[in-house]
XYZ file of N, CA and C in Angstrom:
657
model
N 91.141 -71.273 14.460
C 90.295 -70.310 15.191
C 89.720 -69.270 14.257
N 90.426 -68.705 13.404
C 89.950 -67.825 12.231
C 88.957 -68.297 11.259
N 89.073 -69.616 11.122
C 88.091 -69.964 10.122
C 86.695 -70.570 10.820
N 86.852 -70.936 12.410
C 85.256 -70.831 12.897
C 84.927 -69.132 13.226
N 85.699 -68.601 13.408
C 84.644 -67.150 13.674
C 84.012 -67.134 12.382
N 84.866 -66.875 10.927
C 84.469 -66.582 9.875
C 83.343 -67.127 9.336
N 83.179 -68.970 10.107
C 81.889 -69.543 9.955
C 80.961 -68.588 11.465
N 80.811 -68.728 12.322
C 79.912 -67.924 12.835
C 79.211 -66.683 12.344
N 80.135 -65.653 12.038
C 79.866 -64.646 11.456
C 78.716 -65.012 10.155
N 79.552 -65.952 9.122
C 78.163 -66.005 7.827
C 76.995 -66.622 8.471
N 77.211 -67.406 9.051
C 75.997 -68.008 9.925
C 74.776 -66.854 10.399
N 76.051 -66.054 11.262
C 74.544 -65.210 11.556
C 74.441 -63.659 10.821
N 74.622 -63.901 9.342
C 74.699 -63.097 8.252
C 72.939 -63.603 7.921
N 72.863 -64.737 7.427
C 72.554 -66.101 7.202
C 70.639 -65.511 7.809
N 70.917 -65.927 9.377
C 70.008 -65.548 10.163
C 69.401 -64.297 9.916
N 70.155 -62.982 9.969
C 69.611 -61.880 10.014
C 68.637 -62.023 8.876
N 69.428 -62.184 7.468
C 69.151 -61.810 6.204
C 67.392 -62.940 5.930
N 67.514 -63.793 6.649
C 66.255 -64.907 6.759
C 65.022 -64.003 7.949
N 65.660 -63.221 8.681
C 64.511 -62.718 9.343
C 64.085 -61.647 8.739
N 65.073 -60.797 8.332
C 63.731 -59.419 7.313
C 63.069 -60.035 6.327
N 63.440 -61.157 5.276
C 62.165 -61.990 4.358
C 61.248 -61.844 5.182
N 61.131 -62.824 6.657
C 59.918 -62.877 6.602
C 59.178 -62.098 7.601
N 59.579 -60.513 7.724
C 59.059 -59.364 8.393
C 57.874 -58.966 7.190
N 59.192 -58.636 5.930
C 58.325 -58.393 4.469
C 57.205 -58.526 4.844
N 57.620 -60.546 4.525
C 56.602 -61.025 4.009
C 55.440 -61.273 4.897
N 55.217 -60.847 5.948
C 54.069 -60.231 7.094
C 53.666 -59.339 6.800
N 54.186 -57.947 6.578
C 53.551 -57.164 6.615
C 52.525 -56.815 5.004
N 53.081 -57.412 4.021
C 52.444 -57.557 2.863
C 51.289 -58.892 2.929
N 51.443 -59.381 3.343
C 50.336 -60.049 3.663
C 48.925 -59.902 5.263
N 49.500 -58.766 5.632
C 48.332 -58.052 6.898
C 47.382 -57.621 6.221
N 46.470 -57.814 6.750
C 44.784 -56.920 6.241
C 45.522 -55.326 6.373
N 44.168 -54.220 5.216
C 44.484 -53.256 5.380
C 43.821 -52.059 6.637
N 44.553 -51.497 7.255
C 44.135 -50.975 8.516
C 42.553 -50.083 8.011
N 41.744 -50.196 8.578
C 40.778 -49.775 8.555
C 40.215 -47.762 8.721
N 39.928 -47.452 7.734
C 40.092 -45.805 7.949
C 39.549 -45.510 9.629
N 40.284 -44.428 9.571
C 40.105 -43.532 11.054
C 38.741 -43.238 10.887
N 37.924 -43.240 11.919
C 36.516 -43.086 11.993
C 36.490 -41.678 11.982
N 35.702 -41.167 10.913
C 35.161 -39.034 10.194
C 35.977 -39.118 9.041
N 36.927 -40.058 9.165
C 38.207 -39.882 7.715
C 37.070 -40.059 6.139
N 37.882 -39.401 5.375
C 36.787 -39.793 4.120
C 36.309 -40.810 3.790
N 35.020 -40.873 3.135
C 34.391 -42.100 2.697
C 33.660 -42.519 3.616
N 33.379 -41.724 5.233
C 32.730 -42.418 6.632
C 31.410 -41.784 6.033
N 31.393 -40.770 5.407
C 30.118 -39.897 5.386
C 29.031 -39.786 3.860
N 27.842 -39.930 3.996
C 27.046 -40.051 2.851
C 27.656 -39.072 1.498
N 27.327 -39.540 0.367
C 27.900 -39.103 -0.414
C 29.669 -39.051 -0.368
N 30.630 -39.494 0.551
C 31.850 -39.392 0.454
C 32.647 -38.262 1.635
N 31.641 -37.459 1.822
C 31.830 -35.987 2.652
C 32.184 -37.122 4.169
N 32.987 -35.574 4.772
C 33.739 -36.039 5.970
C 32.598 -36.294 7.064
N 32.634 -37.338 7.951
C 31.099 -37.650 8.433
C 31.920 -36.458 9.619
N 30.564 -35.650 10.492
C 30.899 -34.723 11.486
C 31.731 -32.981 10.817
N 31.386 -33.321 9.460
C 31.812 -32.065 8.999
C 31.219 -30.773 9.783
N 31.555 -29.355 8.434
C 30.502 -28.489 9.283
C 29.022 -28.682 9.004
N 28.357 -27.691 9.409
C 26.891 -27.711 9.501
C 26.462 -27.123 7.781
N 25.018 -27.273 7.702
C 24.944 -26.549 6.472
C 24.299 -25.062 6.652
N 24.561 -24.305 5.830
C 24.388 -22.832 6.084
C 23.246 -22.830 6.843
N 22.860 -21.426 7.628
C 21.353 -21.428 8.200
C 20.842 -21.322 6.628
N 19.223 -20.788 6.943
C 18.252 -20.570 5.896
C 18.102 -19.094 5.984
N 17.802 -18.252 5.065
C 18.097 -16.846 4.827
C 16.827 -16.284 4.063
N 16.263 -14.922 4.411
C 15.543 -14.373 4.330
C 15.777 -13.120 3.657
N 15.312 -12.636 2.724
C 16.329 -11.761 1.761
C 15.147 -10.980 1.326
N 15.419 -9.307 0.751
C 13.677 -8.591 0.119
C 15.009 -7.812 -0.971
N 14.105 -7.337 -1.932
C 14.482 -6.337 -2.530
C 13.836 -4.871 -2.146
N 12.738 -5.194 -1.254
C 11.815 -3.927 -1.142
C 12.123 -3.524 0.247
N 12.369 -4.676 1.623
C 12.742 -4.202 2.718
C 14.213 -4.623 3.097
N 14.567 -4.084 3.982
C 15.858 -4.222 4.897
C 15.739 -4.727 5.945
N 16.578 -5.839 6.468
C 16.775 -5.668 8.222
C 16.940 -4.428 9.029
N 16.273 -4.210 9.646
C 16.776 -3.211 10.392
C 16.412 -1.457 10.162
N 15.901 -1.451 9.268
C 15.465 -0.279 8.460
C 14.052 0.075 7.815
N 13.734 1.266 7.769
C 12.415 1.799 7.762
C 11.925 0.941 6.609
N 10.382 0.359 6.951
C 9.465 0.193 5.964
C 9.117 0.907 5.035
N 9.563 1.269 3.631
C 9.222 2.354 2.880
C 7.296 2.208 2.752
N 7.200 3.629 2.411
C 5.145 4.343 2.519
C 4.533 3.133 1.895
N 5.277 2.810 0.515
C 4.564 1.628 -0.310
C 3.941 0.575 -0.276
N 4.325 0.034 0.809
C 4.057 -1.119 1.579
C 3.344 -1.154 3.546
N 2.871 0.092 3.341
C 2.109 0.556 4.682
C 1.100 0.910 4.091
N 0.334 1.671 5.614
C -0.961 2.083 5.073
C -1.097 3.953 4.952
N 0.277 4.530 5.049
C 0.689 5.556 4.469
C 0.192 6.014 2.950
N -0.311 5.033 2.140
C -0.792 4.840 0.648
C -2.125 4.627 0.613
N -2.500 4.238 1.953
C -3.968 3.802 1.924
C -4.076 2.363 1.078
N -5.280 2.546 0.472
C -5.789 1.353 -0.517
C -4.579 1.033 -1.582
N -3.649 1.640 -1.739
C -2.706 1.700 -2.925
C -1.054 0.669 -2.117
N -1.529 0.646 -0.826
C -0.315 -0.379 -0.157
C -0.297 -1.923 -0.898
N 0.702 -2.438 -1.225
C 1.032 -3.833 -1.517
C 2.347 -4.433 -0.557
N 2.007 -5.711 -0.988
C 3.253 -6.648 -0.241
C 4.460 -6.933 -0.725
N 5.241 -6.541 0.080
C 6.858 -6.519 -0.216
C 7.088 -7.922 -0.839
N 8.184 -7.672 -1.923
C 8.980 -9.345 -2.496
C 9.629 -9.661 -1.512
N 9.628 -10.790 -1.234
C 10.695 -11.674 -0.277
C 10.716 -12.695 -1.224
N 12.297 -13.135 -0.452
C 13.080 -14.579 -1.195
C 13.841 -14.984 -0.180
N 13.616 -16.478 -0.211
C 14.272 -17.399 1.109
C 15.045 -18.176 0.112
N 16.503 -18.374 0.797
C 17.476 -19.110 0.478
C 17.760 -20.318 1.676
N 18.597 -21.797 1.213
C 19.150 -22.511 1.717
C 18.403 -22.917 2.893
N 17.186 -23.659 2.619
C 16.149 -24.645 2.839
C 16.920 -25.542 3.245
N 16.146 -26.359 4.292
C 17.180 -27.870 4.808
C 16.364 -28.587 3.756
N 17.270 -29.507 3.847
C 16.989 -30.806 2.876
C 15.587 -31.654 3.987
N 14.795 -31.767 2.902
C 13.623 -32.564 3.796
C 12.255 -31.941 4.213
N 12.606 -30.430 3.722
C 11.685 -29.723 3.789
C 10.363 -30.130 2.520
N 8.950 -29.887 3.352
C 7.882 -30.411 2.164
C 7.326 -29.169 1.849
N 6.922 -27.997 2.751
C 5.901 -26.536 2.917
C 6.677 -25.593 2.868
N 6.348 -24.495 2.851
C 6.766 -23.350 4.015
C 5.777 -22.387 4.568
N 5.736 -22.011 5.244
C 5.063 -21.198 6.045
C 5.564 -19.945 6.304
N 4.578 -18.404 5.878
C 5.142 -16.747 6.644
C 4.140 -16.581 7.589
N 4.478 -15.670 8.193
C 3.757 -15.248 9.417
C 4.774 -13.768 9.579
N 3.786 -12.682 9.187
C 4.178 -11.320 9.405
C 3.333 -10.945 10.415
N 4.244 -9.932 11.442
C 3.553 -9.574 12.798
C 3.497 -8.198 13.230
N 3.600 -7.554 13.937
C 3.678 -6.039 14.536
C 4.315 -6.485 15.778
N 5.266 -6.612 16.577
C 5.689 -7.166 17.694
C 5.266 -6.242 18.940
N 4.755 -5.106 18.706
C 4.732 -4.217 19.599
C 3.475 -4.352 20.590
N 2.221 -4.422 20.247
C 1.208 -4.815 20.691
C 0.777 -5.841 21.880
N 0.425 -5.681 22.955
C -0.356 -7.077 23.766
C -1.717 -6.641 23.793
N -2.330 -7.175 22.671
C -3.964 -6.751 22.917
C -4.026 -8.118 24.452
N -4.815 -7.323 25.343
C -5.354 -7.917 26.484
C -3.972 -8.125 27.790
N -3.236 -7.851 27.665
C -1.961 -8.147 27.828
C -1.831 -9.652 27.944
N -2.372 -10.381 26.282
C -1.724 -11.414 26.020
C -0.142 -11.769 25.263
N -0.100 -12.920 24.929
C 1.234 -13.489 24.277
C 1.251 -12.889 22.858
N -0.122 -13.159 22.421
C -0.369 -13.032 21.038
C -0.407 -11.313 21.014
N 0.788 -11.175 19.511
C 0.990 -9.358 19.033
C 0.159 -9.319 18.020
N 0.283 -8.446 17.101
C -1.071 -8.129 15.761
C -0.220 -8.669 14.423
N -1.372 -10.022 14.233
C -1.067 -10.346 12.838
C -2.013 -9.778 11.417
N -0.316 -9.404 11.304
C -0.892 -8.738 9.677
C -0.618 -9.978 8.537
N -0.613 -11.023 8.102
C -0.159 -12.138 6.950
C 0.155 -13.182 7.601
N -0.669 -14.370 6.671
C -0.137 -15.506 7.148
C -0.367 -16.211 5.842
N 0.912 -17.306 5.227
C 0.979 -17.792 4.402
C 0.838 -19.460 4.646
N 0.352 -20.331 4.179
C 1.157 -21.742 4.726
C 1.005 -22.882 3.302
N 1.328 -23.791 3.175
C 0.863 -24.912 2.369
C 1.996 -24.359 1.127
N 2.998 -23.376 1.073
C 3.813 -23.032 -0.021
C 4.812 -24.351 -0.380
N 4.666 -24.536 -1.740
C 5.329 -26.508 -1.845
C 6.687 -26.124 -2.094
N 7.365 -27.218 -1.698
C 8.926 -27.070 -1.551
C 9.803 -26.612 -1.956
N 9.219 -25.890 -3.593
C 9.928 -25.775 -4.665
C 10.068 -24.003 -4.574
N 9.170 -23.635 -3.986
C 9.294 -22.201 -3.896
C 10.478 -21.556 -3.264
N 10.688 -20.334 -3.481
C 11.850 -19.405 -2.537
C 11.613 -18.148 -3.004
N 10.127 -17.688 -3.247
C 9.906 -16.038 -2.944
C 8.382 -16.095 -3.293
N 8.287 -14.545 -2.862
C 6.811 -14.726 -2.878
C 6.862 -13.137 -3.553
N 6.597 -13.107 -4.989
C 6.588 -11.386 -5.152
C 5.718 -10.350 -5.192
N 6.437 -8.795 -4.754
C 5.672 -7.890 -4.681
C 4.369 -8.079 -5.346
N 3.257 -7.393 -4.037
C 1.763 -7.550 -4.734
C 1.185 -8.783 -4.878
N 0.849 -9.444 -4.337
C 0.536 -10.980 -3.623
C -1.067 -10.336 -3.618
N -1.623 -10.884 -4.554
C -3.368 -10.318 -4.647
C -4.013 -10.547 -3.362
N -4.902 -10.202 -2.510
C -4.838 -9.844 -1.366
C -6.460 -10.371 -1.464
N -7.011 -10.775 -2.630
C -8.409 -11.228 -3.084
C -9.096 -12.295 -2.788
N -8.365 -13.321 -2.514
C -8.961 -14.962 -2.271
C -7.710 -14.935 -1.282
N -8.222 -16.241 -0.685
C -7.568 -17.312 0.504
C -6.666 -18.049 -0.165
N -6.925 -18.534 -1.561
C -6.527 -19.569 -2.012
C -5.467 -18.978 -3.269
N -3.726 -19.045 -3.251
C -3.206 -18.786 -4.206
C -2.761 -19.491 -5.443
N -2.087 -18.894 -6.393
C -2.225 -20.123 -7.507
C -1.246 -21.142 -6.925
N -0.233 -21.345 -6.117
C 0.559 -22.393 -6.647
C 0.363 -23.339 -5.232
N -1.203 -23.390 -4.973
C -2.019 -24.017 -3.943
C -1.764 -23.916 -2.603
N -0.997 -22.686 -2.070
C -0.711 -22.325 -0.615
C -2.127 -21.493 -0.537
N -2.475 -21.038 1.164
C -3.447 -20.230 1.572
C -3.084 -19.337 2.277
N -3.968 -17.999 2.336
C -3.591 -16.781 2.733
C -4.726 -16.392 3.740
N -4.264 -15.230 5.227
C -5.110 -14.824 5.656
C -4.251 -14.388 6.519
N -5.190 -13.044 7.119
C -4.573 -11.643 8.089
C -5.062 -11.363 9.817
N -5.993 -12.399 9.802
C -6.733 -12.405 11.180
C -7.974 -11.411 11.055
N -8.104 -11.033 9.702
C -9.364 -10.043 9.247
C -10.061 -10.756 7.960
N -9.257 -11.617 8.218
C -9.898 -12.179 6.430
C -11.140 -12.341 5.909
N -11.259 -11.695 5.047
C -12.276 -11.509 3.883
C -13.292 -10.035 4.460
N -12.710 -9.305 5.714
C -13.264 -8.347 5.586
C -12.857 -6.886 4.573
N -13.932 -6.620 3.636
C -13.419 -5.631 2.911
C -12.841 -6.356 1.773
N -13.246 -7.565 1.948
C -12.539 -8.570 0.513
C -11.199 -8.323 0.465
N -10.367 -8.402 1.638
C -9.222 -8.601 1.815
C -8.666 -9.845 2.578
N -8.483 -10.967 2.042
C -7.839 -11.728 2.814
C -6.184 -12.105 3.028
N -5.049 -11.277 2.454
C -4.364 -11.178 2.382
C -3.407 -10.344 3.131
N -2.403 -9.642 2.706
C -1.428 -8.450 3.607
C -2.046 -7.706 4.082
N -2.128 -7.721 5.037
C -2.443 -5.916 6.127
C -0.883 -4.725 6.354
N -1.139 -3.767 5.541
C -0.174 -3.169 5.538
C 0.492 -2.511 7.156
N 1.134 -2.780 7.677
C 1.573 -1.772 8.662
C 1.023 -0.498 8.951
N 0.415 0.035 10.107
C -0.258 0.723 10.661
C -0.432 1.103 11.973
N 0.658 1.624 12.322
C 0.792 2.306 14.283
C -0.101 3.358 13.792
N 0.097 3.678 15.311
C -0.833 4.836 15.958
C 0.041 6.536 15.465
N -0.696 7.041 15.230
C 0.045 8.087 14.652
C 0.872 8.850 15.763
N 1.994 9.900 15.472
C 2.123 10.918 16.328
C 3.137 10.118 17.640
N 3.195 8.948 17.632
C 4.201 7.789 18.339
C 5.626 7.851 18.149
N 6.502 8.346 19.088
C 7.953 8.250 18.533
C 8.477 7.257 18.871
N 7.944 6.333 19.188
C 8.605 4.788 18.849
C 8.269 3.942 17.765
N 9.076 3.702 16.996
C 7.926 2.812 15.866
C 7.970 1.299 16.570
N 6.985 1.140 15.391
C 6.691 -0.360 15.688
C 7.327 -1.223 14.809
N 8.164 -2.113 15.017
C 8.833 -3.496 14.401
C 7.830 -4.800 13.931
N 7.830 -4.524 12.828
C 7.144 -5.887 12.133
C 7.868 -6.834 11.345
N 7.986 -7.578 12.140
C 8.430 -9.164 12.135
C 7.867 -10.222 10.418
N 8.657 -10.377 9.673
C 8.867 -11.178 8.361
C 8.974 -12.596 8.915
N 8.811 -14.018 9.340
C 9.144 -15.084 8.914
C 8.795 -16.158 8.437
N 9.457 -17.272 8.044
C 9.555 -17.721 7.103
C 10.238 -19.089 7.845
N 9.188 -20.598 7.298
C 9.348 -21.505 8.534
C 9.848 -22.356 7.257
N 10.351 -23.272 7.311
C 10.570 -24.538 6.705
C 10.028 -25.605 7.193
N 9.101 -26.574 6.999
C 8.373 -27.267 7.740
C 8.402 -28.781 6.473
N 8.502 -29.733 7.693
C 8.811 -31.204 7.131
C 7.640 -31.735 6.470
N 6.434 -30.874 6.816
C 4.841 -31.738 6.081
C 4.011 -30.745 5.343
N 3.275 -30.950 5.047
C 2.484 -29.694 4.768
C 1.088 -29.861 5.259
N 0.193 -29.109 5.791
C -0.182 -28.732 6.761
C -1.374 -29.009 6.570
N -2.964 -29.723 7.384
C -3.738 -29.606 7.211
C -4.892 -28.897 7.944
N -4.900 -27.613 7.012
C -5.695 -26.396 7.906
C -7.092 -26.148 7.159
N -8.090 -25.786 7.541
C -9.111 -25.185 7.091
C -8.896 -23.613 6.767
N -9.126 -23.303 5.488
C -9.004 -21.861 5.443
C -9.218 -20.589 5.914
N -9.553 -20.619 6.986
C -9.744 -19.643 7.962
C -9.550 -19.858 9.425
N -8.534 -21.074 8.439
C -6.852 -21.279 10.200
C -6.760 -19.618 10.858
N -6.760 -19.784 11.999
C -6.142 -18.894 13.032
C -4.556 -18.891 13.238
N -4.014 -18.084 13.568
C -2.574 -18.320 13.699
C -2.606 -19.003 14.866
N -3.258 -19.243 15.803
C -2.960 -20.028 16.734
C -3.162 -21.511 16.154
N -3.896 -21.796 15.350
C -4.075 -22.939 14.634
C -3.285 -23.223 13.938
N -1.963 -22.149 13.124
C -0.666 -22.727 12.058
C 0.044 -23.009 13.178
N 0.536 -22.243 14.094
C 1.541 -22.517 15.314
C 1.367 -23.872 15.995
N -0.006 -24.166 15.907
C -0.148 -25.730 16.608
C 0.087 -26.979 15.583
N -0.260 -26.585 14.102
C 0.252 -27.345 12.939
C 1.975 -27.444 13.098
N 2.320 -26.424 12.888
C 3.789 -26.199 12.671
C 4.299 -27.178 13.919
N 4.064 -27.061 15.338
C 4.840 -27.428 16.082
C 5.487 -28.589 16.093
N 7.050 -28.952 16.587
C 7.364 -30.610 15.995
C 8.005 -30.350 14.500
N 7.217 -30.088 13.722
C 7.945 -29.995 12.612
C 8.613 -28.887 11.680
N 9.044 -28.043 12.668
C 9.876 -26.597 11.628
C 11.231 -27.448 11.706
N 12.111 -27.357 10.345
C 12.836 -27.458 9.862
C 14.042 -26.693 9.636
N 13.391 -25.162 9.522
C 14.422 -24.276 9.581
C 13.629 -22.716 9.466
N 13.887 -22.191 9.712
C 13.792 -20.804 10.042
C 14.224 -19.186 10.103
N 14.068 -18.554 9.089
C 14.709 -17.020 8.980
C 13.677 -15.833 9.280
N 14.345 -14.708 9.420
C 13.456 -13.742 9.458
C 13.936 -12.438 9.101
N 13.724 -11.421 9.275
C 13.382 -9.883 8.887
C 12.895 -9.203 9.607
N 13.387 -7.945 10.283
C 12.344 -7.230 11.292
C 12.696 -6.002 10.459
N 11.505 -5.080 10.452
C 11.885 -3.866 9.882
C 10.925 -2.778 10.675
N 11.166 -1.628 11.054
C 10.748 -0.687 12.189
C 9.757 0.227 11.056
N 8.653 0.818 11.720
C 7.627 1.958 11.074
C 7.013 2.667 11.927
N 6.756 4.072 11.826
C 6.242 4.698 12.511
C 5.586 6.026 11.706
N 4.676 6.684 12.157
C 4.030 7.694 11.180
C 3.322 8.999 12.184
């Protein structure tokens, strides 16, 4: 009786030791499980697909502030001696071809329409740009690095360029004039003495990204 248990027992020593081989040898031979879908390597360049977003696009001056008075220099506080503030735009979407400004006075409804008082309009600026600096010659339509310029007055007074800021005097509200700055997927085909209602109908569909600047004046 002792020496069949002792055979049973190796027997199913025997068995066990024959079934983890071939657990092993299954699981080393399974395909490899396939990454978790967002896990690395799902996304272009390697990046986690559904990551975060990429920064907005940013609107930056050395001459103005958000939120804060237009210094005399750049109004018509100077008269004939006013120029146009430096601006610099950061973190453009990818895909962008133009850009487009459009400076405004927000305060205004001539007629009690939609449309407020445009002072600058830039468009056709090529992709490569990200500022436009102080004193932007205010002389031709046409700038050097082949964008076009105009104020909704253009070429009167041989100015087709910045219109400095200019409320009504003696007003204790100032007026907020609006900086922005479009990112746009094409670049634009306007005749040079586009209307802003004519960039806004270009632009539409294709802005890309978008910052701005408001800065308050009053005199």
């Amino acid at each position: 009786m002792r020496l069949k248990q002792i055979w049973l027992l190796s027997l199913l020593a025997i068995l066990v030791a024959a079934g983890a081989v071939r657990s092993a040898s299954a699981q080393q031979n399974a395909p490899a499980a396939a990454p978790a879908q967002g896990g690395q390597g799902g996304g272009q360049g390697g990046q986690r697909a559904g990551g975060p977003p990429p920064p907005p696009m940013r609107l930056v001056s050395t001459d103005i502030a958000d939120g804060k008075p237009i210094a005399g220099k750049f109004t018509c506080a100077v008269g004939a001696d006013a120029v146009s503030p430096a601006l610099q735009w950061m973190q453009a979407p990818r895909g962008t071809e133009s850009f487009a400004l459009i400076v405004h006075d927000m305060e205004p409804r001539p007629r009690k329409g939609v449309d407020d008082i445009l002072h600058w309009m830039v468009w056709n600026m090529p992709p490569t740009a990200n500022q436009l600096p102080e004193n932007v010659s205010p002389a031709s339509a046409d700038l050097p690095d082949g964008s076009h310029q105009t104020n909704g007055f253009a070429g009167q007074n041989g100015n087709f360029g910045y219109r400095p800021p200019c409320p009504p005097q003696d007003v204790p509200v100032a007026h907020h004039y609006a900086f922005e700055i479009f990112a746009l997927d094409q670049k634009l085909d306007l005749p040079a003495a586009a209307s802003r209602a004519d960039l806004l109908k270009a632009m539409d569909g294709h802005i890309a990204g978008h910052a701005a600047l408001v800065a308050p004046f009053n005199r």
